[in-house]
Short mmCIF file of N, CA and C in Angstrom, two decimals:
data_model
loop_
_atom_site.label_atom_id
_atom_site.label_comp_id
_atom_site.label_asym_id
_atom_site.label_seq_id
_atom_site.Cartn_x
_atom_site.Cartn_y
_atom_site.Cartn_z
N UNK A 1 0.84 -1.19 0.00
CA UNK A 1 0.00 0.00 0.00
C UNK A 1 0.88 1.24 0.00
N UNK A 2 0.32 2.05 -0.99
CA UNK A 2 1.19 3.28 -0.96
C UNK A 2 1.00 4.35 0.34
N UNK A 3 2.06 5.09 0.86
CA UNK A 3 1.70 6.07 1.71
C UNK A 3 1.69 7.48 0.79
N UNK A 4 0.54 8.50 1.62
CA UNK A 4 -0.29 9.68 1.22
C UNK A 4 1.22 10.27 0.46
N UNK A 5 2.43 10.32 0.97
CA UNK A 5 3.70 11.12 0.55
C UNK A 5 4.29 10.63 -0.77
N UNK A 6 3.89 9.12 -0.85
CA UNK A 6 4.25 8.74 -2.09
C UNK A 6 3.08 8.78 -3.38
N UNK A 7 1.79 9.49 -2.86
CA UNK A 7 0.83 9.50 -4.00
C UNK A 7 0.55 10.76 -4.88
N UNK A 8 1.54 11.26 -4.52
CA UNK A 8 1.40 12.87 -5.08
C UNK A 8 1.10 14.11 -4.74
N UNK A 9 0.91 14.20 -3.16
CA UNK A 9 1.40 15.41 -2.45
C UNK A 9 2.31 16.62 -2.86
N UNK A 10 1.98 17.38 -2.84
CA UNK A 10 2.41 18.97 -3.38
C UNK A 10 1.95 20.07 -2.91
N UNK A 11 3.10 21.09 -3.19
CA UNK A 11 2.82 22.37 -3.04
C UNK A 11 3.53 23.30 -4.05
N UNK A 12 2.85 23.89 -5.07
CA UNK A 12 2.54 24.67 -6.07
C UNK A 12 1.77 26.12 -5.60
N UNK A 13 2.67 26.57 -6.63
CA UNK A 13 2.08 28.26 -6.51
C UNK A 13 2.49 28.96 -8.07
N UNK A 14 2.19 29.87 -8.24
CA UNK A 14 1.86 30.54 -9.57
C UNK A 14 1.72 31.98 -9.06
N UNK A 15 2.18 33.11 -10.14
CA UNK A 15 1.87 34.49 -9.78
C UNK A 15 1.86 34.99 -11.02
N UNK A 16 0.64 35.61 -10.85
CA UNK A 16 -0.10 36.55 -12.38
C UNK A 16 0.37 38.32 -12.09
N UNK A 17 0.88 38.70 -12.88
CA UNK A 17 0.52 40.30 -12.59
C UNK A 17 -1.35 40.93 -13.19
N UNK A 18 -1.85 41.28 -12.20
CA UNK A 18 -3.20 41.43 -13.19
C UNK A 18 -2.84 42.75 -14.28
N UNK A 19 -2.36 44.00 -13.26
CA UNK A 19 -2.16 44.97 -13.96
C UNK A 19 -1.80 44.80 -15.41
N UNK A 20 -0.46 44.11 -15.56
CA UNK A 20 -0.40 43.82 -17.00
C UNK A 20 -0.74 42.72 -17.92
N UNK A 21 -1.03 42.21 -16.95
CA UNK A 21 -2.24 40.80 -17.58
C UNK A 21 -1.67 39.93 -18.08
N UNK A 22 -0.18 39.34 -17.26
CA UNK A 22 0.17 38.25 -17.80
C UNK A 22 1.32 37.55 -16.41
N UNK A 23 1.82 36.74 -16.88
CA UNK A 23 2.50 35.96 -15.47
C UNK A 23 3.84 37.23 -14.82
N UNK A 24 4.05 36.68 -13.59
CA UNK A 24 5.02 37.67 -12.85
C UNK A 24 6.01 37.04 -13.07
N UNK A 25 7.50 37.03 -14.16
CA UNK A 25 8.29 36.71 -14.36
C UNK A 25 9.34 36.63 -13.25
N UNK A 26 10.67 35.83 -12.63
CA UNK A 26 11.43 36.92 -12.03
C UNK A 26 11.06 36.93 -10.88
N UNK A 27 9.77 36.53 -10.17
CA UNK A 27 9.51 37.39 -8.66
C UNK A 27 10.09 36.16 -7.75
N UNK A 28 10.82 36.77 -6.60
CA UNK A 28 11.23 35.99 -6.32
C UNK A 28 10.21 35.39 -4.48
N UNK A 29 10.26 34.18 -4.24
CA UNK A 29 9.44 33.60 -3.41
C UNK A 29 10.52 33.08 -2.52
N UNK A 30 10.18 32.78 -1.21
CA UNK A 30 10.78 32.02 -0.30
C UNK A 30 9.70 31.15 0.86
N UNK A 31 10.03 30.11 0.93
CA UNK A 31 8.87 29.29 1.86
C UNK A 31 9.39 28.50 2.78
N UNK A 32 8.76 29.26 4.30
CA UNK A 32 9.51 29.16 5.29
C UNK A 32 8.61 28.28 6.01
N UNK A 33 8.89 26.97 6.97
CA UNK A 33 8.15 25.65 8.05
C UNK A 33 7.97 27.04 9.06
N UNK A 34 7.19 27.11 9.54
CA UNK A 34 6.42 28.17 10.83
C UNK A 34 6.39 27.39 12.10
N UNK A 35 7.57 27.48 12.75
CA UNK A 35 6.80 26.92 14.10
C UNK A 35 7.35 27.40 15.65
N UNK A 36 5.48 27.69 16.37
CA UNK A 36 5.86 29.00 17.33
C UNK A 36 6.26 30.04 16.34
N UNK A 37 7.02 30.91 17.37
CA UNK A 37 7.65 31.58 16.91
C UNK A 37 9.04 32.10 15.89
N UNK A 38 9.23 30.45 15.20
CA UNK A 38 10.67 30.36 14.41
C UNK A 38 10.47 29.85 13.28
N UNK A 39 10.84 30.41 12.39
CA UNK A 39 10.74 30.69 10.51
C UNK A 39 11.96 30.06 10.45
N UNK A 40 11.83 28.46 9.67
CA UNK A 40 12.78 27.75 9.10
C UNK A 40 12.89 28.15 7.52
N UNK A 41 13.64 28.86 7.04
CA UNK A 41 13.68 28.99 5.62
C UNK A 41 13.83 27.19 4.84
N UNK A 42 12.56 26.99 4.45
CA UNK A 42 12.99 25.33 2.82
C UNK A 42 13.40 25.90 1.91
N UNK A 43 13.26 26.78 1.42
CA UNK A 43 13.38 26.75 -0.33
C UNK A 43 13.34 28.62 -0.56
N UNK A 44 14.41 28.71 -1.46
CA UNK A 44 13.97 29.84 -2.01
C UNK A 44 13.93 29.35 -3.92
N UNK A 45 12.66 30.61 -4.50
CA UNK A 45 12.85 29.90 -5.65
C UNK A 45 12.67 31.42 -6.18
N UNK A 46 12.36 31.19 -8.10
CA UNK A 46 11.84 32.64 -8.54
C UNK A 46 11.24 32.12 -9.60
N UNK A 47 10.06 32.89 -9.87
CA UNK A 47 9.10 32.45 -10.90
C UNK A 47 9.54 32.40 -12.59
N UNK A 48 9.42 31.65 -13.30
CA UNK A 48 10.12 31.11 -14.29
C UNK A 48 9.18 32.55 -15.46
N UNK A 49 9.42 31.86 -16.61
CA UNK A 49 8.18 33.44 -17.89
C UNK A 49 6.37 32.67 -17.51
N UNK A 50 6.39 31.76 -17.12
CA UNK A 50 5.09 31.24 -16.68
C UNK A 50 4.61 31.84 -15.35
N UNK A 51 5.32 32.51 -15.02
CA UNK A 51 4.76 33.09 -13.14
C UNK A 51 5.13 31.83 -12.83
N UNK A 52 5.47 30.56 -12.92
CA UNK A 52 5.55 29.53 -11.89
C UNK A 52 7.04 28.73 -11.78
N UNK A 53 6.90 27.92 -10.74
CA UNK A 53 8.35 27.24 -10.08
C UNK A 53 8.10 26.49 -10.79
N UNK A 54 9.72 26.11 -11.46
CA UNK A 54 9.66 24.52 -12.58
C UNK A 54 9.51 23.62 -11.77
N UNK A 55 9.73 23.36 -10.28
CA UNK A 55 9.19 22.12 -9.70
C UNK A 55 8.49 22.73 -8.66
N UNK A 56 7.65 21.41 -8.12
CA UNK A 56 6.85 22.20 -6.62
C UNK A 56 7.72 22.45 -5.69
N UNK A 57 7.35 23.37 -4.46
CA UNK A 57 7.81 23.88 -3.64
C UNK A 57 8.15 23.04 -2.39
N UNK A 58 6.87 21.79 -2.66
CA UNK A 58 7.70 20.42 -1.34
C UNK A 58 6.89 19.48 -2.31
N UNK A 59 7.38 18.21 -2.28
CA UNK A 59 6.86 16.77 -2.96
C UNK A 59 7.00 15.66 -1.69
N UNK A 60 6.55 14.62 -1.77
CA UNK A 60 7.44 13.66 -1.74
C UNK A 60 7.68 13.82 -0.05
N UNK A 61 8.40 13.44 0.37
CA UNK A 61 9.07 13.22 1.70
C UNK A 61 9.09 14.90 2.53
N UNK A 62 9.17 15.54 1.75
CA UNK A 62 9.52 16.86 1.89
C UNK A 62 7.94 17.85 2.48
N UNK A 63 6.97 16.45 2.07
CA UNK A 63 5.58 17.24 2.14
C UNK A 63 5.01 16.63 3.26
N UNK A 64 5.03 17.63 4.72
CA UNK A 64 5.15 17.26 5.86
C UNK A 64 3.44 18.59 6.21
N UNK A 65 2.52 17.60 7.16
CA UNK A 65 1.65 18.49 7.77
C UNK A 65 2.26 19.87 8.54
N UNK A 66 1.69 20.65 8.67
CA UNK A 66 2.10 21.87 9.49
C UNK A 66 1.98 23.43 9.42
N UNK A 67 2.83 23.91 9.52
CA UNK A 67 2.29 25.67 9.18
C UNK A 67 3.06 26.36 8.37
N UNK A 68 2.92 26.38 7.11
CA UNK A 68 3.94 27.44 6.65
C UNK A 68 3.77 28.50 6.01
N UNK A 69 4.55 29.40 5.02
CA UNK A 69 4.59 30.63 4.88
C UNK A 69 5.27 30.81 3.61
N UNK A 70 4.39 31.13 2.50
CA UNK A 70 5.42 32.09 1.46
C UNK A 70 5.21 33.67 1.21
N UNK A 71 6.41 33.98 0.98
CA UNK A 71 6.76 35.62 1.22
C UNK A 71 7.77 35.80 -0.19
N UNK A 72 6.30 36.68 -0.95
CA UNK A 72 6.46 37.01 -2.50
C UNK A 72 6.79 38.04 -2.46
N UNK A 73 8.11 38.15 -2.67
CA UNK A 73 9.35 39.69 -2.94
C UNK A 73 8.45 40.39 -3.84
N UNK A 74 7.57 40.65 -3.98
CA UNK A 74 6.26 41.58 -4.90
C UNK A 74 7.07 43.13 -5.35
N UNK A 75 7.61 43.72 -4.00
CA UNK A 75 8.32 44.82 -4.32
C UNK A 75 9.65 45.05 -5.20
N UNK A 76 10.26 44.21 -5.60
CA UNK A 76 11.47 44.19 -5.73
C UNK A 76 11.00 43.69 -7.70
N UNK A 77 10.03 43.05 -7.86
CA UNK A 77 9.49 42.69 -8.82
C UNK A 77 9.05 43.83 -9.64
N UNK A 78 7.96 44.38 -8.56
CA UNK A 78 7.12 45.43 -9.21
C UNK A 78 8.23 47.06 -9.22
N UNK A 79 9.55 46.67 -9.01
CA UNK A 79 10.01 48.36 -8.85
C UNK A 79 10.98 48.10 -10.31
N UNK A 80 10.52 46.78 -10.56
CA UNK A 80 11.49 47.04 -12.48
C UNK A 80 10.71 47.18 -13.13
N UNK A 81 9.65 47.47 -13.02
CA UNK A 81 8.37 48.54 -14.02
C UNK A 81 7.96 49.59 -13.98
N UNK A 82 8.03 49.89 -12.88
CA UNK A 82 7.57 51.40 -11.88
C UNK A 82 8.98 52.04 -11.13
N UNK A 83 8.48 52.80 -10.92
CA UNK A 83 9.23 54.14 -10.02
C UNK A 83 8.74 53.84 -8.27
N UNK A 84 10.19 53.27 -8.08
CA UNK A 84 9.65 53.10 -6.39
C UNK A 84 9.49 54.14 -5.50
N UNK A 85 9.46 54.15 -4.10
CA UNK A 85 9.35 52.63 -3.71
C UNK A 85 7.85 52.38 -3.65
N UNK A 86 7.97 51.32 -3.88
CA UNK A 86 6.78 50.62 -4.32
C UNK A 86 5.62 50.59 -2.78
N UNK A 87 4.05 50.49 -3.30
CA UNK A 87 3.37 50.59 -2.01
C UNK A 87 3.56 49.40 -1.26
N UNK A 88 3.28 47.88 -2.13
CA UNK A 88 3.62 46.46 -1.89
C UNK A 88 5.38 45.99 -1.63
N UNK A 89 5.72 45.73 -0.81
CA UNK A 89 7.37 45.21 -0.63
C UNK A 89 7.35 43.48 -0.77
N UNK A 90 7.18 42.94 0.65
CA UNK A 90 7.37 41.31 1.16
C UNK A 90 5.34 41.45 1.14
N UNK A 91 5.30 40.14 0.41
CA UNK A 91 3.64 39.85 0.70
C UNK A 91 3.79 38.12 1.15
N UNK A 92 3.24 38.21 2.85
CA UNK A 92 3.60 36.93 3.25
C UNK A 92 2.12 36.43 3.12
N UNK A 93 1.91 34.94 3.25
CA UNK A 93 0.82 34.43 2.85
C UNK A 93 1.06 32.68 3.79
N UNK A 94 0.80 33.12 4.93
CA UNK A 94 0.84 31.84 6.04
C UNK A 94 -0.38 30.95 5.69
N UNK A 95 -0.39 29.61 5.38
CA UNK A 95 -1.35 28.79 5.77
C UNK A 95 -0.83 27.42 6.33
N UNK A 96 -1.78 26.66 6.36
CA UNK A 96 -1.71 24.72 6.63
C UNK A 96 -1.87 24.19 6.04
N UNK A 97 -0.76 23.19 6.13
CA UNK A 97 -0.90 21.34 5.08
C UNK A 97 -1.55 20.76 5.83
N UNK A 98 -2.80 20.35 6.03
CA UNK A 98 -2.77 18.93 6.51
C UNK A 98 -2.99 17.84 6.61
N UNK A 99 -2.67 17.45 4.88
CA UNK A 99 -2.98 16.38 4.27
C UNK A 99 -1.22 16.45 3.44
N UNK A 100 -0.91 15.50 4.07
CA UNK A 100 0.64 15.52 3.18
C UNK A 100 0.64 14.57 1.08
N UNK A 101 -0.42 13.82 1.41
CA UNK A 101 -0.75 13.13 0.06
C UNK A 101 -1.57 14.56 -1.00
N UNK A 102 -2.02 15.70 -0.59
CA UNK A 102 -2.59 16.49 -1.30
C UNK A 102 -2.01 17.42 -1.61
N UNK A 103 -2.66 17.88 -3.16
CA UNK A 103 -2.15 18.53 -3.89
C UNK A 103 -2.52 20.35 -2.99
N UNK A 104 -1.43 21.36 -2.95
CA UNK A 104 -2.24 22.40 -2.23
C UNK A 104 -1.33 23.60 -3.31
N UNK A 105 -2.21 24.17 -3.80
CA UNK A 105 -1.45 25.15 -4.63
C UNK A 105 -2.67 26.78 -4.46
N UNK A 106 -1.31 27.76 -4.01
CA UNK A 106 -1.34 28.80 -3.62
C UNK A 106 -1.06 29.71 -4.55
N UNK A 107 -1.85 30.29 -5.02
CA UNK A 107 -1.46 31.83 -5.87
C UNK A 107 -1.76 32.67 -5.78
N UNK A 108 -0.67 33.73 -6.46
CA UNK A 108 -0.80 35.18 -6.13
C UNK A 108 -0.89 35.75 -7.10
N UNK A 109 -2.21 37.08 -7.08
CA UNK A 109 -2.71 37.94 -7.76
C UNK A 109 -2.07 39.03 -7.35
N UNK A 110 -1.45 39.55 -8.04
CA UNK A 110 -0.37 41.03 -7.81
C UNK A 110 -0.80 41.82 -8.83
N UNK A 111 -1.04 43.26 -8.36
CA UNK A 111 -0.79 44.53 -9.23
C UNK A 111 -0.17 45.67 -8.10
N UNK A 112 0.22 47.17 -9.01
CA UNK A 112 1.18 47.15 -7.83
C UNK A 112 0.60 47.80 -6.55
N UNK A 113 -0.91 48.05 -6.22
CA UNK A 113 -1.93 48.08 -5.06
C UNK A 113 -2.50 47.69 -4.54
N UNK A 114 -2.65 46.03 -4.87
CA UNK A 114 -3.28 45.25 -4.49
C UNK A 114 -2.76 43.80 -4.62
N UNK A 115 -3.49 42.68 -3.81
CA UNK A 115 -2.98 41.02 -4.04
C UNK A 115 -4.10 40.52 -3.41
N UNK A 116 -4.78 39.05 -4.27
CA UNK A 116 -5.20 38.34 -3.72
C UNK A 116 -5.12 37.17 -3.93
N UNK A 117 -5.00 36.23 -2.97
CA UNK A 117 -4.95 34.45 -3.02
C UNK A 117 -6.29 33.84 -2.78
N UNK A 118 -5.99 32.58 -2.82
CA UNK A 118 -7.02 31.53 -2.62
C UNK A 118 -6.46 30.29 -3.02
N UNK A 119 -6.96 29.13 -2.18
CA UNK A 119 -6.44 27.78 -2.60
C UNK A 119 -7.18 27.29 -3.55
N UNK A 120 -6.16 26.99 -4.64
CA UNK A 120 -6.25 26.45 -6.28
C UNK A 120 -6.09 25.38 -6.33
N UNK A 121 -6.47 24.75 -7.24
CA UNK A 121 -5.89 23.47 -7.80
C UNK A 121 -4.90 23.07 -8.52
#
């Protein structure tokens, strides 16, 4: 019998710019294990010309229940189009795994006044 970690568990994320209506090239992400009060940095990555990471952000063994956190460098993105400093800088976005066999993919809607998420498929 397979275990939930070996059936395809993930964490995926994607980032659109709406303003210009196409993926956020370049932006760079970091996704940190949350616990209490102490931010384990896993992974830093940066979004490929698709807005997205060529691999997921945990798979596999790596895809553990718990609390974590990605924090989309939004500012640093949005100030090579615009004239900073930008209103948006770090946009953190804490949630929970807690299903390690499931797929959980997080994205971000960026323009440079606004952001919104929701869990995707």
């Amino acid at each position: 019998m397979q275990s939930h970690a070996q059936s395809g568990g993930r964490l995926t994320t994607h980032v659109l710019d709406t303003a210009l209506g196409k993926p956020a090239e370049g932006l760079r992400i970091d996704l940190y294990r949350v616990e209490g009060e102490v931010h384990h940095l896993v992974k830093s990555v940066a979004t490929n010309d698709d807005g997205r990471c060529d691999l997921p952000l945990l798979a596999g063994e790596a895809m553990k229940p718990g609390t974590y956190e990605l924090r989309f460098h939004a500012g640093d993105y949005l100030g090579r189009t615009g004239e900073g400093p930008m209103f948006l800088d770090v946009i953190p976005i804490r949630f929970g795994l807690a299903d390690e066999g499931a797929h959980y993919h997080v994205p971000l809607l960026v323009s440079p006044f606004s952001y919104s998420t929701y869990r995707g498929s």
